[in-house]
PDB file of C-alpha atoms in Angstrom:
ATOM      1  CA  LEU A 127     138.732  65.423 183.285  1.00 64.00           C
ATOM      2  CA  SER A 128     140.003  63.191 185.789  1.00 69.00           C
ATOM      3  CA  ALA A 129     143.033  60.942 184.720  1.00 70.00           C
ATOM      4  CA  THR A 130     141.316  57.793 184.589  1.00 74.00           C
ATOM      5  CA  MET A 131     138.357  59.663 181.897  1.00 77.00           C
ATOM      6  CA  HIS A 132     141.034  60.757 179.704  1.00 70.00           C
ATOM      7  CA  LYS A 133     142.611  57.612 179.517  1.00 76.00           C
ATOM      8  CA  ARG A 134     139.207  56.260 178.709  1.00 81.00           C
ATOM      9  CA  LEU A 135     138.680  58.468 175.974  1.00 83.00           C
ATOM     10  CA  ASP A 136     142.160  58.222 174.796  1.00 81.00           C
ATOM     11  CA  GLU A 137     141.535  54.312 174.130  1.00 83.00           C
ATOM     12  CA  ASP A 138     137.692  54.926 172.709  1.00 87.00           C
ATOM     13  CA  THR A 139     137.628  53.403 169.191  1.00 91.00           C
ATOM     14  CA  SER A 140     136.023  56.394 167.853  1.00 94.00           C
ATOM     15  CA  PRO A 141     138.826  59.133 166.269  1.00 94.00           C
ATOM     16  CA  VAL A 142     136.057  61.751 167.255  1.00 95.00           C
ATOM     17  CA  VAL A 143     136.698  61.015 170.819  1.00 93.00           C
ATOM     18  CA  ARG A 144     140.110  60.521 170.514  1.00 92.00           C
ATOM     19  CA  ALA A 145     140.276  63.686 168.696  1.00 94.00           C
ATOM     20  CA  TRP A 146     138.568  65.950 171.464  1.00 92.00           C
ATOM     21  CA  SER A 147     139.783  63.933 174.411  1.00 90.00           C
ATOM     22  CA  LEU A 148     143.300  66.092 173.297  1.00 90.00           C
ATOM     23  CA  ARG A 149     141.592  69.100 172.716  1.00 91.00           C
ATOM     24  CA  MET A 150     139.820  69.135 176.280  1.00 89.00           C
ATOM     25  CA  ALA A 151     143.557  68.308 177.401  1.00 86.00           C
ATOM     26  CA  MET A 152     144.770  71.089 176.016  1.00 87.00           C
ATOM     27  CA  GLU A 153     141.914  73.604 177.161  1.00 86.00           C
ATOM     28  CA  SER A 154     142.165  72.404 181.094  1.00 81.00           C
ATOM     29  CA  ASN A 155     145.719  72.618 180.659  1.00 76.00           C
ATOM     30  CA  ARG A 156     145.832  76.306 179.610  1.00 68.00           C
ATOM     31  CA  GLY A 157     148.721  77.685 181.942  1.00 58.00           C
ATOM     32  CA  GLU A 158     150.541  74.041 181.459  1.00 70.00           C
ATOM     33  CA  ARG A 159     150.759  73.772 177.773  1.00 61.00           C
ATOM     34  CA  ASN A 160     154.678  72.114 177.959  1.00 67.00           C
ATOM     35  CA  GLY A 161     153.909  69.677 181.249  1.00 77.00           C
ATOM     36  CA  ALA A 162     155.193  66.553 180.675  1.00 83.00           C
ATOM     37  CA  GLU A 163     152.191  64.743 180.739  1.00 83.00           C
ATOM     38  CA  LEU A 164     150.634  66.680 178.315  1.00 85.00           C
ATOM     39  CA  ILE A 165     153.639  66.282 175.924  1.00 89.00           C
ATOM     40  CA  GLN A 166     153.452  62.507 176.380  1.00 89.00           C
ATOM     41  CA  LEU A 167     149.812  62.634 175.331  1.00 88.00           C
ATOM     42  CA  ILE A 168     150.569  64.356 172.382  1.00 91.00           C
ATOM     43  CA  GLU A 169     153.329  62.676 171.093  1.00 92.00           C
ATOM     44  CA  LYS A 170     151.033  59.212 171.849  1.00 92.00           C
ATOM     45  CA  ALA A 171     147.924  60.793 169.583  1.00 93.00           C
ATOM     46  CA  ALA A 172     150.414  62.076 166.931  1.00 93.00           C
ATOM     47  CA  GLU A 173     151.180  57.924 166.353  1.00 94.00           C
ATOM     48  CA  ASP A 174     147.531  57.487 165.840  1.00 94.00           C
ATOM     49  CA  LYS A 175     146.726  56.343 161.955  1.00 93.00           C
ATOM     50  CA  SER A 176     143.496  58.233 162.111  1.00 94.00           C
ATOM     51  CA  PRO A 177     143.377  61.582 160.196  1.00 94.00           C
ATOM     52  CA  VAL A 178     140.954  63.385 162.809  1.00 95.00           C
ATOM     53  CA  VAL A 179     143.426  62.417 165.667  1.00 95.00           C
ATOM     54  CA  GLN A 180     146.571  63.853 163.215  1.00 95.00           C
ATOM     55  CA  LEU A 181     144.538  67.021 162.740  1.00 96.00           C
ATOM     56  CA  ALA A 182     143.767  67.703 166.296  1.00 95.00           C
ATOM     57  CA  VAL A 183     147.505  66.749 167.058  1.00 95.00           C
ATOM     58  CA  ALA A 184     148.959  68.915 164.086  1.00 95.00           C
ATOM     59  CA  SER A 185     146.557  71.770 165.691  1.00 94.00           C
ATOM     60  CA  ALA A 186     147.599  71.503 169.296  1.00 93.00           C
ATOM     61  CA  LEU A 187     151.111  71.758 168.549  1.00 92.00           C
ATOM     62  CA  ALA A 188     150.846  75.527 167.671  1.00 89.00           C
ATOM     63  CA  GLN A 189     150.504  75.940 171.457  1.00 89.00           C
ATOM     64  CA  VAL A 190     153.127  73.954 172.493  1.00 90.00           C
ATOM     65  CA  ASP A 191     157.039  75.340 172.711  1.00 89.00           C
ATOM     66  CA  LEU A 192     159.064  74.624 169.782  1.00 90.00           C
ATOM     67  CA  LYS A 193     161.527  71.986 172.040  1.00 90.00           C
ATOM     68  CA  TYR A 194     158.609  69.981 172.529  1.00 92.00           C
ATOM     69  CA  ARG A 195     157.330  69.557 168.930  1.00 92.00           C
ATOM     70  CA  TRP A 196     160.031  67.602 167.490  1.00 93.00           C
ATOM     71  CA  LYS A 197     158.725  63.909 167.792  1.00 94.00           C
ATOM     72  CA  ALA A 198     155.278  64.576 167.435  1.00 94.00           C
ATOM     73  CA  LEU A 199     155.580  66.325 164.000  1.00 94.00           C
ATOM     74  CA  THR A 200     158.407  63.593 163.176  1.00 93.00           C
ATOM     75  CA  SER A 201     155.995  60.877 163.762  1.00 94.00           C
ATOM     76  CA  LEU A 202     152.632  62.880 161.909  1.00 94.00           C
ATOM     77  CA  ALA A 203     154.766  63.806 158.882  1.00 92.00           C
ATOM     78  CA  GLY A 204     155.609  59.995 158.436  1.00 91.00           C
ATOM     79  CA  HIS A 205     152.221  58.708 158.468  1.00 90.00           C
ATOM     80  CA  ASP A 206     151.347  57.106 155.126  1.00 84.00           C
ATOM     81  CA  GLY A 207     148.403  58.362 153.378  1.00 86.00           C
ATOM     82  CA  VAL A 208     148.811  62.317 154.959  1.00 89.00           C
ATOM     83  CA  ALA A 209     149.840  63.496 151.581  1.00 88.00           C
ATOM     84  CA  GLU A 210     146.504  62.945 150.659  1.00 90.00           C
ATOM     85  CA  ASP A 211     144.367  64.932 152.886  1.00 91.00           C
ATOM     86  CA  HIS A 212     143.214  68.048 152.412  1.00 92.00           C
ATOM     87  CA  ASN A 213     144.213  70.051 155.367  1.00 94.00           C
ATOM     88  CA  LEU A 214     146.974  68.003 157.079  1.00 94.00           C
ATOM     89  CA  PRO A 215     149.855  68.540 155.129  1.00 94.00           C
ATOM     90  CA  LEU A 216     149.882  72.355 155.558  1.00 94.00           C
ATOM     91  CA  MET A 217     148.386  72.167 159.017  1.00 95.00           C
ATOM     92  CA  ILE A 218     152.029  69.839 160.075  1.00 94.00           C
ATOM     93  CA  TRP A 219     153.770  72.350 157.863  1.00 93.00           C
ATOM     94  CA  TYR A 220     152.500  74.898 160.200  1.00 94.00           C
ATOM     95  CA  GLY A 221     154.060  73.176 162.999  1.00 93.00           C
ATOM     96  CA  ILE A 222     157.485  72.352 161.370  1.00 92.00           C
ATOM     97  CA  GLU A 223     158.209  75.961 159.780  1.00 91.00           C
ATOM     98  CA  PRO A 224     159.147  77.342 163.080  1.00 90.00           C
ATOM     99  CA  LEU A 225     161.857  74.586 164.083  1.00 88.00           C
ATOM    100  CA  VAL A 226     163.944  75.732 161.265  1.00 80.00           C
ATOM    101  CA  ASP A 227     165.777  78.574 163.947  1.00 79.00           C
ATOM    102  CA  SER A 228     165.842  76.176 166.731  1.00 82.00           C
ATOM    103  CA  ASP A 229     168.128  73.374 165.084  1.00 80.00           C
ATOM    104  CA  LEU A 230     168.346  73.437 161.321  1.00 77.00           C
ATOM    105  CA  THR A 231     170.376  69.914 160.986  1.00 78.00           C
ATOM    106  CA  ARG A 232     167.184  68.125 162.479  1.00 84.00           C
ATOM    107  CA  PHE A 233     165.339  70.368 160.683  1.00 82.00           C
ATOM    108  CA  VAL A 234     166.209  68.726 157.605  1.00 80.00           C
ATOM    109  CA  ASP A 235     166.240  65.286 159.154  1.00 83.00           C
ATOM    110  CA  LEU A 236     162.803  65.656 159.239  1.00 86.00           C
ATOM    111  CA  ALA A 237     162.448  66.264 155.204  1.00 82.00           C
ATOM    112  CA  ARG A 238     164.064  62.233 155.239  1.00 81.00           C
ATOM    113  CA  ALA A 239     161.367  61.240 157.881  1.00 84.00           C
ATOM    114  CA  ALA A 240     158.661  62.468 155.853  1.00 86.00           C
ATOM    115  CA  GLU A 241     155.923  61.083 153.595  1.00 86.00           C
ATOM    116  CA  ILE A 242     154.524  64.031 152.552  1.00 90.00           C
ATOM    117  CA  PRO A 243     155.914  65.597 149.536  1.00 86.00           C
ATOM    118  CA  LEU A 244     154.519  69.205 150.382  1.00 88.00           C
ATOM    119  CA  ASP A 245     156.139  69.016 153.281  1.00 89.00           C
ATOM    120  CA  ARG A 246     159.410  67.810 152.049  1.00 85.00           C
ATOM    121  CA  ASN A 247     159.034  70.425 149.557  1.00 84.00           C
ATOM    122  CA  HIS A 248     158.573  73.354 152.033  1.00 86.00           C
ATOM    123  CA  ILE A 249     161.251  71.945 154.264  1.00 84.00           C
ATOM    124  CA  ALA A 250     164.003  72.339 150.985  1.00 80.00           C
ATOM    125  CA  ARG A 251     162.702  75.703 149.894  1.00 80.00           C
ATOM    126  CA  ARG A 252     162.738  77.126 153.734  1.00 82.00           C
ATOM    127  CA  VAL A 253     166.218  75.642 154.366  1.00 78.00           C
ATOM    128  CA  ALA A 254     167.595  77.226 150.802  1.00 73.00           C
ATOM    129  CA  SER A 255     165.875  80.277 151.614  1.00 72.00           C
ATOM    130  CA  TYR A 256     167.614  80.565 155.468  1.00 67.00           C
ATOM    131  CA  PRO A 257     169.247  83.724 155.572  1.00 60.00           C
ATOM    132  CA  GLN A 258     172.540  82.292 156.710  1.00 55.00           C
ATOM    133  CA  ALA A 259     171.951  79.070 154.840  1.00 45.00           C
ATOM    134  CA  LYS A 260     175.213  79.775 152.724  1.00 46.00           C
ATOM    135  CA  VAL A 261     177.828  80.786 155.517  1.00 46.00           C
ATOM    136  CA  GLY A 262     179.363  79.357 158.465  1.00 48.00           C
ATOM    137  CA  HIS A 263     177.725  76.509 160.928  1.00 44.00           C
ATOM    138  CA  THR A 264     174.225  76.669 159.258  1.00 47.00           C
ATOM    139  CA  LYS A 265     175.980  75.585 155.823  1.00 56.00           C
ATOM    140  CA  LEU A 266     174.993  72.225 157.454  1.00 58.00           C
ATOM    141  CA  GLY A 267     171.595  72.847 155.895  1.00 63.00           C
ATOM    142  CA  LEU A 268     172.189  72.833 152.515  1.00 65.00           C
ATOM    143  CA  GLU A 269     174.836  70.040 152.680  1.00 68.00           C
ATOM    144  CA  GLY A 270     172.053  68.030 154.705  1.00 69.00           C
ATOM    145  CA  LEU A 271     169.512  68.268 151.941  1.00 67.00           C
ATOM    146  CA  THR A 272     172.002  67.654 149.253  1.00 69.00           C
ATOM    147  CA  LYS A 273     173.182  64.532 151.175  1.00 72.00           C
ATOM    148  CA  LEU A 274     169.354  63.275 151.304  1.00 69.00           C
ATOM    149  CA  LEU A 275     169.051  63.628 147.593  1.00 69.00           C
ATOM    150  CA  VAL A 276     172.305  61.204 147.067  1.00 69.00           C
ATOM    151  CA  GLU A 277     171.256  58.693 149.728  1.00 74.00           C
ATOM    152  CA  ASN A 278     167.507  58.429 148.266  1.00 71.00           C
ATOM    153  CA  SER A 279     167.403  57.002 145.079  1.00 71.00           C
ATOM    154  CA  ASP A 280     163.572  57.419 144.656  1.00 73.00           C
ATOM    155  CA  GLU A 281     162.802  60.099 142.032  1.00 71.00           C
ATOM    156  CA  ALA A 282     160.094  61.799 143.539  1.00 72.00           C
ATOM    157  CA  PHE A 283     161.785  62.291 146.898  1.00 69.00           C
ATOM    158  CA  GLN A 284     164.935  63.831 145.027  1.00 65.00           C
ATOM    159  CA  LEU A 285     162.179  65.737 143.052  1.00 68.00           C
ATOM    160  CA  ASP A 286     160.558  67.134 146.239  1.00 68.00           C
ATOM    161  CA  LEU A 287     163.837  68.465 147.632  1.00 64.00           C
ATOM    162  CA  ASN A 288     165.424  69.759 144.335  1.00 66.00           C
ATOM    163  CA  CYS A 289     163.565  72.787 144.518  1.00 58.00           C
ATOM    164  CA  TYR A 290     166.166  74.193 146.145  1.00 51.00           C
ATOM    165  CA  HIS A 291     168.723  73.672 143.280  1.00 50.00           C
ATOM    166  CA  PHE A 292     166.697  76.173 141.038  1.00 47.00           C
ATOM    167  CA  ARG A 293     166.881  79.070 144.049  1.00 48.00           C
ATOM    168  CA  PHE A 294     170.478  79.027 144.299  1.00 48.00           C
ATOM    169  CA  ARG A 295     170.971  78.609 140.271  1.00 48.00           C
ATOM    170  CA  HIS A 296     169.322  81.768 139.714  1.00 44.00           C
ATOM    171  CA  HIS A 297     169.981  83.867 142.978  1.00 44.00           C
ATOM    172  CA  ILE A 298     173.686  82.883 143.582  1.00 43.00           C
TER     173      ILE A 298
END
């Protein structure tokens, strides 16, 4: 499809058309999945409020290099109402999980931005189970989670993150 046609489809009022536009862009750029234009398209689509488009973005991110996922995942995880969706929380998590090895501090910051309890909980569990989470530089992951617990007074948010405490209390 031409750039003009993609632009028209991306601005369509139907979320199904916008989602298919992203899918077609991914298919037509098989060899260039990390190109600047495609990454910008994914990041723009991640801001869409439609769960249909959000699911297309989460699916597309599995095919994108890790270093290009951060902005789109932060946007997806920060949407209100995603937690009630049947598929989105785990699809977003599948995009987030591999990022722990690339930047642990930024990984923990995703928990701050996330509006999805399941993803906050999984982030905390992943940091707590990270092999070097207790030693050296990567100790920052646990410190970051602890700081989030102290900074945020929302009880539900604290419960989502507090799962890591039980792992270390019983396994250290």
